[in-house]
């Protein structure tokens, strides 16, 4: 590994401090000595430059369902939804398609979505064992501890394939589908380079997962590495927030406006009446309200005051994602008040609870064998459960029947020597019966119990967030995402949080909120003006050793100079507010003449006060790479000793991804710079 000779801080009048090429213990901790080791230079703000695109296409790549939408730059707020998908389940809106991918036994792309699911379902059981069927695979990226470009995904039949290829197949499908529709709607569209693509990811995803999605987009041909700015990564709750700020009152449902005595959710009223009093008050400040509406902010936001705070809870298939925003006037921009939080409390948690229930009834070993040997039939069973799960509600009176595939019944009898009805009678599960129609009959209470662990996790996360001092004064909670359609979840959130005086609001098109918001974000990515850094980021450097302040074991003596090794030089602190376009600048010099590449390890931690890269919780998370062109002979950095070459890097932590640019000070030319979070 190559280490830079030094890191120049913000005080060029001080002499550069030479540093040893590496730590005495490990080459990985090789240091760089800053010119100003005591204080990190203050970040500088720079207005982000926006490229022009004819159309924005957003892909909401969800755990359970996915879709795309687009809008033209000529009319950015006219959002066009994708065409209706073929196939589908009765009673379910088909503006999204299941996140299901089917590959042939040779690993070639066959189909995606409803087409993939239905084709796989119709395959002969023996033939299906050779096909690669992937579903709900997005969560694997979130849960992978050491995510790399070589991470593998397991298909339903147990066969494995590189995760990057699986995601690229899916993104390529959306690319071709969307471009075909764009050509039909706008034949005069200049070309693919005029399209800005937006990919949605959970806000709680770490940098490696975001980079992974970008790498998959490159492989799928959405954009090229040379035109990286053509692709934006949008954080899902942020996208929902951007969309919600455009909504009119009649497009929202207020869960707190319920019939006296705790009426059912079906008796909810529109939020309009809840704000009549606020409207009267705002007539006195009509100019402010008119300005906001003319700026494109919806009626609800015009009712709010500058500085008002709200929470967006994105409850999706795989995760719950929480973000807290403050509305800024006069332009209606958004400021993040607390770093994104959440966890794996999506709708798939209910599916896992159902699988655990089946294991209690029929045996864990049998369910594992059935999934392995009859994968298509297992998918059929999960589809049947999904249909009944959608009808669950806190006030439902009748039981729910869940159809078991014939292959399940037949396979169980052959494996166990008795039928499924006998298994139900022998099990300790007394709230699931065998109906005369040949189905599992589950009481409503039993179905609601399957929701409880996941729903409780969501509520606990929201309550923990609301207890933070940075979040005091929140007035609204927007419940969005596919899982937010569930009446069970809506009722539980309102019951738990309504007593706190928090207004719980659900958009009418709650399942499409993120997708539509991602389109708007692609048209105006500067709408979220300030974000909070989720972690502390920095590098390891060498500082002059100060007795009494630095531990003796960190002392390194080279060429008569005393150094403290492994010092953690912070770029940005956890929970620090960082504005869009704000830069942290550092200057580096190659360690030797003719060096073509500078590679600097990046470290991160959750704590704000880490002193050394060897402290508990500090870990290597990536590498900053600077690709150098050969320097012209006799050309030296202005003001630097002869032969010393300065490369000035500027890092931005206020965007949805950490970005870096660099220039060669001596030539003022751009240097190819990148940060790799997948190299560990």
Tab-separated table of N, CA, C and O in Angstrom, residues 366 370 374 405-418 420:
chain	number	residue	atom	x	y	z
A	366	UNK	N	-39.053	-30.299	8.307
A	366	UNK	CA	-39.920	-30.498	7.147
A	366	UNK	C	-40.013	-29.231	6.305
A	366	UNK	O	-39.928	-29.284	5.073
A	370	UNK	N	-39.046	-28.950	2.460
A	370	UNK	CA	-40.047	-28.560	1.474
A	370	UNK	C	-39.568	-27.352	0.667
A	370	UNK	O	-39.716	-27.313	-0.566
A	374	UNK	N	-39.245	-28.338	-3.091
A	374	UNK	CA	-40.427	-27.843	-3.802
A	374	UNK	C	-40.436	-26.310	-3.760
A	374	UNK	O	-41.353	-25.688	-3.219
A	405	UNK	N	-50.900	-25.293	-0.860
A	405	UNK	CA	-50.764	-25.949	-2.163
A	405	UNK	C	-50.921	-27.462	-2.020
A	405	UNK	O	-50.535	-28.049	-1.002
A	406	UNK	N	-51.467	-28.102	-3.055
A	406	UNK	CA	-51.634	-29.551	-3.018
A	406	UNK	C	-50.292	-30.244	-2.822
A	406	UNK	O	-50.198	-31.259	-2.112
A	407	UNK	N	-49.246	-29.689	-3.446
A	407	UNK	CA	-47.931	-30.312	-3.324
A	407	UNK	C	-47.440	-30.294	-1.879
A	407	UNK	O	-46.709	-31.196	-1.461
A	408	UNK	N	-47.845	-29.278	-1.100
A	408	UNK	CA	-47.475	-29.225	0.316
A	408	UNK	C	-48.167	-30.365	1.059
A	408	UNK	O	-47.536	-31.095	1.844
A	409	UNK	N	-49.468	-30.514	0.829
A	409	UNK	CA	-50.246	-31.557	1.511
A	409	UNK	C	-49.719	-32.939	1.148
A	409	UNK	O	-49.529	-33.809	2.018
A	410	UNK	N	-49.464	-33.144	-0.151
A	410	UNK	CA	-48.985	-34.446	-0.622
A	410	UNK	C	-47.575	-34.727	-0.118
A	410	UNK	O	-47.274	-35.848	0.319
A	411	UNK	N	-46.703	-33.714	-0.145
A	411	UNK	CA	-45.318	-33.890	0.282
A	411	UNK	C	-45.258	-34.193	1.777
A	411	UNK	O	-44.457	-35.035	2.221
A	412	UNK	N	-46.133	-33.556	2.555
A	412	UNK	CA	-46.133	-33.801	3.995
A	412	UNK	C	-46.563	-35.237	4.301
A	412	UNK	O	-45.965	-35.915	5.154
A	413	UNK	N	-47.587	-35.699	3.603
A	413	UNK	CA	-48.067	-37.063	3.856
A	413	UNK	C	-46.989	-38.095	3.527
A	413	UNK	O	-46.793	-39.074	4.262
A	414	UNK	N	-46.244	-37.863	2.433
A	414	UNK	CA	-45.195	-38.803	2.043
A	414	UNK	C	-44.012	-38.748	3.008
A	414	UNK	O	-43.370	-39.768	3.272
A	415	UNK	N	-43.727	-37.576	3.531
A	415	UNK	CA	-42.581	-37.417	4.427
A	415	UNK	C	-42.869	-37.907	5.837
A	415	UNK	O	-42.003	-38.506	6.483
A	416	UNK	N	-44.095	-37.645	6.310
A	416	UNK	CA	-44.419	-37.906	7.714
A	416	UNK	C	-45.298	-39.144	7.923
A	416	UNK	O	-45.406	-39.637	9.046
A	417	UNK	N	-45.977	-39.588	6.886
A	417	UNK	CA	-46.825	-40.766	7.031
A	417	UNK	C	-48.206	-40.465	7.567
A	417	UNK	O	-48.983	-41.393	7.825
A	418	UNK	N	-48.545	-39.216	7.776
A	418	UNK	CA	-49.897	-38.817	8.165
A	418	UNK	C	-50.202	-37.467	7.527
A	418	UNK	O	-49.320	-36.823	6.952
A	420	UNK	N	-51.900	-33.432	7.052
A	420	UNK	CA	-51.684	-32.148	7.719
A	420	UNK	C	-52.719	-31.907	8.815
A	420	UNK	O	-52.431	-31.223	9.813
